[in-house]
C-alpha cells in the first residue's frame, strides 16, 4: 500500500465563537441572537480537510493552560492529527469572536491571539519541530505566524513545498517576506488587495499580475460567489464555484487543493478538488466537512472546468 503524503501544519488552532443576530443590528444595545463555539483556525481547518482527503498530518501551535485548551486538544486528536503543540499554563488560549447579522454579513470581529506573536517563533527552534519538518513531505502554515517565525520556517523547510494561508488583510502582508519561498498561497480578494494595492473589484488578470509582481509563484484567490482564481508561473485560470466560498469554506478549499497537489494532480485539477471541498464545507454544520468519497464525487461533478483568464 502506498504511503500517504505527510503535512506539518504550523499556525492557528483556537476557539472560534460565532454570534448571529436574530434581527436587525442595533448599535450600542444588547441584541438578541445565538452564540456557537467550535475549534477552528485557518491552518487547522485546512489541515483536517487535507487529512480527510488521505493525507497524514501533524500540527504545531501554542495554547494556554485553561479549559478551552482542553477543548482544542480534543479536537486535534479527534481529527486524527498528531499534536506537537506547546501549552503555556499561565496564558489564555487564543480565540476569535465574530458577530454577524441575520443575513450573514460581518458586524465585528475580535481576535485575541497575542500568544502566537509571543511564542510561536521560539517553538520552531525546538528539535522535535525541526525533526517534524525534515520528515514531512510538505509544510502548511498560516499568517498567524509572526514574520520571524515565517522566515525561520521556510529556512528549515528548504527544498520542500511550503503552502500558506493569508488569514486576513492585516496579516497577509507578513507573507510577502517569504513569497519567493512559497509553493502556493491561498487568500481572498481583500487579502490580495492588501498584498498588491489593487482594488477588491480589480479585474482578474490584474490581480494575478499584481501577485506575480509581488513575487508569488502560485496562488488561489477566492471571491465569495465570484470566480476562484488560480495561477502559477505559466498558467492563469478561473473556476466559477457553484456556491459561495467564504470563511471556513476557503480553508477547506486550501486543504483539499494541497492534498490533491501532493497526490500529483495538476494545479487546475487540484483547485477543482478544492472548490468541491468548499461546497461541502458550506453545507456542513462544522468548520470542516466530512468529505466522504461519494459526497466528494457528487460535489466535484458540479464544479465547472477551469477557464483561461483573458
mmCIF file of C-alpha atoms in Angstrom:
data_model
loop_
_atom_site.group_PDB
_atom_site.id
_atom_site.type_symbol
_atom_site.label_atom_id
_atom_site.label_comp_id
_atom_site.label_asym_id
_atom_site.label_seq_id
_atom_site.Cartn_x
_atom_site.Cartn_y
_atom_site.Cartn_z
ATOM 1 C CA UNK A 1 0.000 0.000 0.000
ATOM 2 C CA UNK A 2 1.386 3.418 -0.958
ATOM 3 C CA UNK A 3 2.397 5.630 1.960
ATOM 4 C CA UNK A 4 0.264 8.755 2.422
ATOM 5 C CA UNK A 5 1.993 12.104 1.919
ATOM 6 C CA UNK A 6 2.636 13.903 5.203
ATOM 7 C CA UNK A 7 1.999 17.562 6.011
ATOM 8 C CA UNK A 8 3.180 19.553 9.002
ATOM 9 C CA UNK A 9 0.748 22.354 9.807
ATOM 10 C CA UNK A 10 2.066 25.385 11.691
ATOM 11 C CA UNK A 11 -0.163 28.212 12.880
ATOM 12 C CA UNK A 12 -3.510 28.919 14.446
ATOM 13 C CA UNK A 13 -5.838 26.473 16.166
ATOM 14 C CA UNK A 14 -8.128 28.257 18.570
ATOM 15 C CA UNK A 15 -11.645 28.717 19.910
ATOM 16 C CA UNK A 16 -13.952 30.123 17.239
ATOM 17 C CA UNK A 17 -17.043 31.863 18.612
ATOM 18 C CA UNK A 18 -19.712 32.973 16.148
ATOM 19 C CA UNK A 19 -22.645 35.084 17.203
ATOM 20 C CA UNK A 20 -25.606 35.585 14.873
ATOM 21 C CA UNK A 21 -28.225 38.265 15.472
ATOM 22 C CA UNK A 22 -31.874 37.273 15.404
ATOM 23 C CA UNK A 23 -32.874 40.564 13.783
ATOM 24 C CA UNK A 24 -31.517 43.881 12.588
ATOM 25 C CA UNK A 25 -28.373 45.167 14.308
ATOM 26 C CA UNK A 26 -28.965 47.941 16.838
ATOM 27 C CA UNK A 27 -25.719 49.761 17.778
ATOM 28 C CA UNK A 28 -24.895 50.424 21.446
ATOM 29 C CA UNK A 29 -27.574 47.981 22.614
ATOM 30 C CA UNK A 30 -27.998 44.350 23.623
ATOM 31 C CA UNK A 31 -29.010 42.423 20.502
ATOM 32 C CA UNK A 32 -30.782 39.044 20.766
ATOM 33 C CA UNK A 33 -29.187 36.163 18.911
ATOM 34 C CA UNK A 34 -27.286 32.909 19.252
ATOM 35 C CA UNK A 35 -23.633 32.155 20.012
ATOM 36 C CA UNK A 36 -21.940 28.976 18.833
ATOM 37 C CA UNK A 37 -18.471 27.752 19.694
ATOM 38 C CA UNK A 38 -16.137 25.403 17.843
ATOM 39 C CA UNK A 39 -12.437 24.777 17.411
ATOM 40 C CA UNK A 40 -11.138 26.473 14.271
ATOM 41 C CA UNK A 41 -8.179 28.327 12.843
ATOM 42 C CA UNK A 42 -7.096 28.592 9.220
ATOM 43 C CA UNK A 43 -4.276 26.063 9.288
ATOM 44 C CA UNK A 44 -6.273 23.626 11.432
ATOM 45 C CA UNK A 45 -9.357 23.803 9.222
ATOM 46 C CA UNK A 46 -7.239 23.289 6.107
ATOM 47 C CA UNK A 47 -5.138 20.514 7.633
ATOM 48 C CA UNK A 48 -8.065 18.406 8.790
ATOM 49 C CA UNK A 49 -9.616 18.748 5.346
ATOM 50 C CA UNK A 50 -6.347 17.506 3.828
ATOM 51 C CA UNK A 51 -6.341 14.595 6.283
ATOM 52 C CA UNK A 52 -9.870 13.706 5.223
ATOM 53 C CA UNK A 53 -8.555 13.598 1.663
ATOM 54 C CA UNK A 54 -5.978 10.949 2.578
ATOM 55 C CA UNK A 55 -3.026 12.983 3.854
ATOM 56 C CA UNK A 56 -1.226 12.292 7.156
ATOM 57 C CA UNK A 57 -0.983 15.438 9.267
ATOM 58 C CA UNK A 58 0.779 16.837 12.312
ATOM 59 C CA UNK A 59 0.286 20.254 13.874
ATOM 60 C CA UNK A 60 2.414 22.783 15.739
ATOM 61 C CA UNK A 61 0.623 25.573 17.578
ATOM 62 C CA UNK A 62 0.515 27.108 21.050
ATOM 63 C CA UNK A 63 -2.302 27.357 23.575
ATOM 64 C CA UNK A 64 -2.943 28.348 27.167
ATOM 65 C CA UNK A 65 -3.424 26.388 30.356
ATOM 66 C CA UNK A 66 -7.180 26.890 30.544
ATOM 67 C CA UNK A 67 -10.327 24.862 29.871
ATOM 68 C CA UNK A 68 -10.539 25.965 26.202
ATOM 69 C CA UNK A 69 -7.073 24.433 25.717
ATOM 70 C CA UNK A 70 -8.516 21.020 26.584
ATOM 71 C CA UNK A 71 -11.254 21.573 24.001
ATOM 72 C CA UNK A 72 -8.627 22.388 21.372
ATOM 73 C CA UNK A 73 -6.543 19.345 22.306
ATOM 74 C CA UNK A 74 -9.525 17.013 21.964
ATOM 75 C CA UNK A 75 -10.438 18.485 18.569
ATOM 76 C CA UNK A 76 -6.924 17.960 17.207
ATOM 77 C CA UNK A 77 -6.915 14.350 18.425
ATOM 78 C CA UNK A 78 -10.398 13.718 17.008
ATOM 79 C CA UNK A 79 -9.198 14.951 13.607
ATOM 80 C CA UNK A 80 -6.505 12.261 13.539
ATOM 81 C CA UNK A 81 -3.721 14.842 13.613
ATOM 82 C CA UNK A 82 -0.511 14.367 15.615
ATOM 83 C CA UNK A 83 -0.279 17.253 18.088
ATOM 84 C CA UNK A 84 3.146 18.868 18.557
ATOM 85 C CA UNK A 85 1.722 21.976 20.229
ATOM 86 C CA UNK A 86 3.041 23.611 23.376
ATOM 87 C CA UNK A 87 0.944 24.630 26.399
ATOM 88 C CA UNK A 88 1.676 27.821 28.360
ATOM 89 C CA UNK A 89 -0.021 27.292 31.713
ATOM 90 C CA UNK A 90 -0.105 30.992 32.612
ATOM 91 C CA UNK A 91 -1.619 32.110 29.296
ATOM 92 C CA UNK A 92 -5.070 32.227 27.718
ATOM 93 C CA UNK A 93 -5.816 30.062 24.696
ATOM 94 C CA UNK A 94 -6.268 32.233 21.585
ATOM 95 C CA UNK A 95 -9.792 32.839 20.356
ATOM 96 C CA UNK A 96 -11.631 34.581 17.562
ATOM 97 C CA UNK A 97 -15.105 36.001 18.129
ATOM 98 C CA UNK A 98 -17.246 37.231 15.246
ATOM 99 C CA UNK A 99 -20.719 38.746 15.247
ATOM 100 C CA UNK A 100 -22.801 38.547 12.081
ATOM 101 C CA UNK A 101 -26.221 39.902 11.229
ATOM 102 C CA UNK A 102 -29.220 37.821 10.233
ATOM 103 C CA UNK A 103 -28.056 37.775 6.600
ATOM 104 C CA UNK A 104 -24.570 36.543 7.483
ATOM 105 C CA UNK A 105 -22.734 39.842 6.987
ATOM 106 C CA UNK A 106 -19.919 40.539 9.440
ATOM 107 C CA UNK A 107 -20.618 43.265 12.012
ATOM 108 C CA UNK A 108 -17.477 42.989 14.114
ATOM 109 C CA UNK A 109 -14.737 40.545 14.988
ATOM 110 C CA UNK A 110 -12.372 40.293 17.943
ATOM 111 C CA UNK A 111 -9.168 38.260 17.589
ATOM 112 C CA UNK A 112 -7.411 37.520 20.897
ATOM 113 C CA UNK A 113 -4.250 35.932 19.511
ATOM 114 C CA UNK A 114 -1.301 37.647 21.154
ATOM 115 C CA UNK A 115 0.107 34.280 22.233
ATOM 116 C CA UNK A 116 1.030 33.455 18.631
ATOM 117 C CA UNK A 117 3.199 36.556 18.286
ATOM 118 C CA UNK A 118 4.716 35.916 21.700
ATOM 119 C CA UNK A 119 5.581 32.245 21.444
ATOM 120 C CA UNK A 120 5.399 30.622 18.005
ATOM 121 C CA UNK A 121 8.762 31.778 16.655
ATOM 122 C CA UNK A 122 10.614 30.209 19.590
ATOM 123 C CA UNK A 123 8.793 26.896 19.193
ATOM 124 C CA UNK A 124 10.025 26.446 15.634
ATOM 125 C CA UNK A 125 13.566 26.182 17.026
ATOM 126 C CA UNK A 126 12.688 23.056 19.038
ATOM 127 C CA UNK A 127 14.480 19.864 17.990
ATOM 128 C CA UNK A 128 11.153 17.996 17.822
ATOM 129 C CA UNK A 129 9.785 20.557 15.382
ATOM 130 C CA UNK A 130 12.926 20.569 13.242
ATOM 131 C CA UNK A 131 12.617 16.785 13.033
ATOM 132 C CA UNK A 132 8.934 17.047 12.057
ATOM 133 C CA UNK A 133 9.821 19.489 9.277
ATOM 134 C CA UNK A 134 12.601 17.241 7.995
ATOM 135 C CA UNK A 135 10.328 14.174 7.797
ATOM 136 C CA UNK A 136 7.256 15.913 6.315
ATOM 137 C CA UNK A 137 6.607 15.957 2.582
ATOM 138 C CA UNK A 138 5.222 19.500 2.794
ATOM 139 C CA UNK A 139 4.532 22.320 5.235
ATOM 140 C CA UNK A 140 1.245 24.208 5.561
ATOM 141 C CA UNK A 141 1.257 27.447 7.531
ATOM 142 C CA UNK A 142 -0.906 30.497 8.084
ATOM 143 C CA UNK A 143 -0.212 34.178 8.630
ATOM 144 C CA UNK A 144 -0.960 33.905 12.342
ATOM 145 C CA UNK A 145 2.779 33.249 12.499
ATOM 146 C CA UNK A 146 4.803 36.395 13.192
ATOM 147 C CA UNK A 147 7.315 37.416 10.495
ATOM 148 C CA UNK A 148 10.320 35.925 12.305
ATOM 149 C CA UNK A 149 8.538 32.579 12.615
ATOM 150 C CA UNK A 150 7.653 32.538 8.914
ATOM 151 C CA UNK A 151 11.231 33.269 7.900
ATOM 152 C CA UNK A 152 12.573 30.591 10.235
ATOM 153 C CA UNK A 153 10.030 28.072 8.992
ATOM 154 C CA UNK A 154 10.816 28.462 5.276
ATOM 155 C CA UNK A 155 14.538 28.256 6.041
ATOM 156 C CA UNK A 156 14.130 24.952 7.878
ATOM 157 C CA UNK A 157 11.798 23.652 5.149
ATOM 158 C CA UNK A 158 14.187 24.464 2.298
ATOM 159 C CA UNK A 159 13.643 22.023 -0.560
ATOM 160 C CA UNK A 160 10.083 21.138 0.495
ATOM 161 C CA UNK A 161 6.865 22.753 -0.745
ATOM 162 C CA UNK A 162 5.531 25.323 1.715
ATOM 163 C CA UNK A 163 1.876 26.335 1.364
ATOM 164 C CA UNK A 164 0.469 29.387 3.165
ATOM 165 C CA UNK A 165 -2.926 30.837 4.076
ATOM 166 C CA UNK A 166 -3.245 34.622 4.249
ATOM 167 C CA UNK A 167 -5.860 34.621 7.106
ATOM 168 C CA UNK A 168 -6.798 38.319 6.857
ATOM 169 C CA UNK A 169 -5.809 41.522 5.038
ATOM 170 C CA UNK A 170 -3.980 42.800 8.117
ATOM 171 C CA UNK A 171 -1.884 39.635 8.491
ATOM 172 C CA UNK A 172 -1.445 38.798 4.807
ATOM 173 C CA UNK A 173 1.397 41.303 4.460
ATOM 174 C CA UNK A 174 3.553 39.035 6.621
ATOM 175 C CA UNK A 175 3.674 36.555 3.763
ATOM 176 C CA UNK A 176 5.419 38.994 1.412
ATOM 177 C CA UNK A 177 8.648 38.374 3.330
ATOM 178 C CA UNK A 178 8.606 34.739 2.222
ATOM 179 C CA UNK A 179 6.718 34.882 -1.105
ATOM 180 C CA UNK A 180 9.703 33.637 -3.103
ATOM 181 C CA UNK A 181 9.913 30.512 -0.918
ATOM 182 C CA UNK A 182 6.220 29.548 -1.103
ATOM 183 C CA UNK A 183 4.927 26.807 -3.369
ATOM 184 C CA UNK A 184 1.475 28.413 -3.215
ATOM 185 C CA UNK A 185 -0.561 30.897 -1.166
ATOM 186 C CA UNK A 186 -4.325 30.943 -0.544
ATOM 187 C CA UNK A 187 -6.236 34.181 0.012
ATOM 188 C CA UNK A 188 -9.415 36.106 -0.764
ATOM 189 C CA UNK A 189 -9.676 39.277 -2.822
ATOM 190 C CA UNK A 190 -9.377 41.522 0.227
ATOM 191 C CA UNK A 191 -6.110 39.786 1.150
ATOM 192 C CA UNK A 192 -4.889 40.100 -2.443
ATOM 193 C CA UNK A 193 -5.725 43.797 -2.401
ATOM 194 C CA UNK A 194 -3.689 44.289 0.764
ATOM 195 C CA UNK A 195 -0.755 42.475 -0.848
ATOM 196 C CA UNK A 196 -0.824 44.265 -4.206
ATOM 197 C CA UNK A 197 -2.573 47.577 -3.567
ATOM 198 C CA UNK A 198 -5.234 46.579 -6.101
ATOM 199 C CA UNK A 199 -8.899 47.384 -5.584
ATOM 200 C CA UNK A 200 -11.005 44.450 -4.391
ATOM 201 C CA UNK A 201 -13.028 44.765 -7.611
ATOM 202 C CA UNK A 202 -9.969 44.841 -9.868
ATOM 203 C CA UNK A 203 -10.067 42.685 -12.984
ATOM 204 C CA UNK A 204 -8.939 39.089 -12.593
ATOM 205 C CA UNK A 205 -5.844 39.423 -14.760
ATOM 206 C CA UNK A 206 -4.780 42.495 -12.801
ATOM 207 C CA UNK A 207 -4.987 40.592 -9.508
ATOM 208 C CA UNK A 208 -2.893 37.714 -10.831
ATOM 209 C CA UNK A 209 -0.324 40.030 -12.424
ATOM 210 C CA UNK A 210 -0.055 42.015 -9.194
ATOM 211 C CA UNK A 211 0.623 38.914 -7.112
ATOM 212 C CA UNK A 212 3.196 37.703 -9.602
ATOM 213 C CA UNK A 213 4.956 41.074 -9.494
ATOM 214 C CA UNK A 214 4.991 40.813 -5.700
ATOM 215 C CA UNK A 215 6.993 37.590 -6.068
ATOM 216 C CA UNK A 216 4.344 34.893 -5.599
ATOM 217 C CA UNK A 217 4.894 31.911 -7.906
ATOM 218 C CA UNK A 218 1.477 30.282 -7.463
ATOM 219 C CA UNK A 219 -1.771 31.154 -5.725
ATOM 220 C CA UNK A 220 -5.517 30.776 -5.341
ATOM 221 C CA UNK A 221 -7.800 33.768 -4.769
ATOM 222 C CA UNK A 222 -11.421 33.348 -3.665
ATOM 223 C CA UNK A 223 -14.130 35.970 -4.103
ATOM 224 C CA UNK A 224 -17.263 34.831 -2.289
ATOM 225 C CA UNK A 225 -19.653 33.786 -5.047
ATOM 226 C CA UNK A 226 -17.281 35.140 -7.720
ATOM 227 C CA UNK A 227 -14.700 33.115 -9.652
ATOM 228 C CA UNK A 228 -11.862 31.383 -7.824
ATOM 229 C CA UNK A 229 -8.606 32.426 -9.486
ATOM 230 C CA UNK A 230 -5.705 30.028 -9.818
ATOM 231 C CA UNK A 231 -2.264 30.676 -11.241
ATOM 232 C CA UNK A 232 1.305 29.506 -11.353
ATOM 233 C CA UNK A 233 4.316 30.730 -13.323
ATOM 234 C CA UNK A 234 2.890 29.665 -16.703
ATOM 235 C CA UNK A 235 -0.886 29.409 -16.294
ATOM 236 C CA UNK A 236 -3.759 31.573 -15.040
ATOM 237 C CA UNK A 237 -7.384 30.468 -14.923
ATOM 238 C CA UNK A 238 -10.675 30.823 -13.075
ATOM 239 C CA UNK A 239 -13.306 28.424 -11.749
ATOM 240 C CA UNK A 240 -16.822 29.664 -11.030
ATOM 241 C CA UNK A 241 -17.897 27.945 -7.792
ATOM 242 C CA UNK A 242 -21.455 26.589 -7.708
ATOM 243 C CA UNK A 243 -21.745 28.011 -4.166
ATOM 244 C CA UNK A 244 -20.254 30.994 -2.340
ATOM 245 C CA UNK A 245 -16.756 30.406 -0.929
ATOM 246 C CA UNK A 246 -16.264 32.210 2.393
ATOM 247 C CA UNK A 247 -14.679 31.773 5.826
ATOM 248 C CA UNK A 248 -14.022 28.122 6.715
ATOM 249 C CA UNK A 249 -15.029 27.062 3.206
ATOM 250 C CA UNK A 250 -11.909 28.783 1.861
ATOM 251 C CA UNK A 251 -9.809 26.845 4.388
ATOM 252 C CA UNK A 252 -11.371 23.604 3.134
ATOM 253 C CA UNK A 253 -10.545 24.684 -0.414
ATOM 254 C CA UNK A 254 -6.907 25.135 0.576
ATOM 255 C CA UNK A 255 -6.661 21.793 2.365
ATOM 256 C CA UNK A 256 -8.201 19.771 -0.455
ATOM 257 C CA UNK A 257 -6.119 21.588 -3.076
ATOM 258 C CA UNK A 258 -2.874 20.883 -1.223
ATOM 259 C CA UNK A 259 -3.854 17.229 -0.758
ATOM 260 C CA UNK A 260 -4.504 16.903 -4.487
ATOM 261 C CA UNK A 261 -1.217 18.577 -5.421
ATOM 262 C CA UNK A 262 0.693 16.194 -3.150
ATOM 263 C CA UNK A 263 -1.016 13.290 -4.916
ATOM 264 C CA UNK A 264 0.384 14.590 -8.207
ATOM 265 C CA UNK A 265 -2.629 16.373 -9.719
ATOM 266 C CA UNK A 266 -2.147 19.460 -11.871
ATOM 267 C CA UNK A 267 -3.000 22.834 -10.359
ATOM 268 C CA UNK A 268 -6.183 23.056 -12.434
ATOM 269 C CA UNK A 269 -7.393 19.626 -11.312
ATOM 270 C CA UNK A 270 -6.308 20.239 -7.720
ATOM 271 C CA UNK A 271 -8.183 23.527 -7.474
ATOM 272 C CA UNK A 272 -11.339 21.831 -8.779
ATOM 273 C CA UNK A 273 -10.951 19.426 -5.831
ATOM 274 C CA UNK A 274 -10.607 22.461 -3.593
ATOM 275 C CA UNK A 275 -13.795 24.062 -4.888
ATOM 276 C CA UNK A 276 -15.670 20.780 -4.365
ATOM 277 C CA UNK A 277 -14.458 20.642 -0.753
ATOM 278 C CA UNK A 278 -15.517 24.261 -0.236
ATOM 279 C CA UNK A 279 -19.023 23.416 -1.456
ATOM 280 C CA UNK A 280 -19.266 20.610 1.100
ATOM 281 C CA UNK A 281 -17.902 22.886 3.836
ATOM 282 C CA UNK A 282 -20.696 25.375 3.200
ATOM 283 C CA UNK A 283 -23.238 22.594 3.654
ATOM 284 C CA UNK A 284 -21.500 21.265 6.782
ATOM 285 C CA UNK A 285 -22.615 22.146 10.302
ATOM 286 C CA UNK A 286 -18.982 22.329 11.440
ATOM 287 C CA UNK A 287 -15.941 24.252 10.245
ATOM 288 C CA UNK A 288 -14.610 21.294 8.243
ATOM 289 C CA UNK A 289 -16.670 18.991 6.000
ATOM 290 C CA UNK A 290 -16.696 15.203 6.443
ATOM 291 C CA UNK A 291 -15.743 14.577 2.776
ATOM 292 C CA UNK A 292 -16.984 11.039 2.194
ATOM 293 C CA UNK A 293 -15.886 9.646 -1.164
ATOM 294 C CA UNK A 294 -19.442 9.586 -2.511
ATOM 295 C CA UNK A 295 -20.283 13.128 -1.406
ATOM 296 C CA UNK A 296 -16.991 14.420 -2.752
ATOM 297 C CA UNK A 297 -17.534 12.787 -6.131
ATOM 298 C CA UNK A 298 -21.024 14.299 -6.331
ATOM 299 C CA UNK A 299 -19.698 17.757 -5.448
ATOM 300 C CA UNK A 300 -16.800 17.519 -7.894
ATOM 301 C CA UNK A 301 -19.215 16.678 -10.698
ATOM 302 C CA UNK A 302 -20.874 20.073 -10.146
ATOM 303 C CA UNK A 303 -17.626 22.052 -10.399
ATOM 304 C CA UNK A 304 -17.122 23.502 -13.893
ATOM 305 C CA UNK A 305 -13.887 23.124 -15.799
ATOM 306 C CA UNK A 306 -11.332 25.940 -15.376
ATOM 307 C CA UNK A 307 -11.474 28.812 -17.857
ATOM 308 C CA UNK A 308 -8.402 30.579 -19.219
ATOM 309 C CA UNK A 309 -8.023 34.154 -17.988
ATOM 310 C CA UNK A 310 -8.320 36.774 -20.703
#
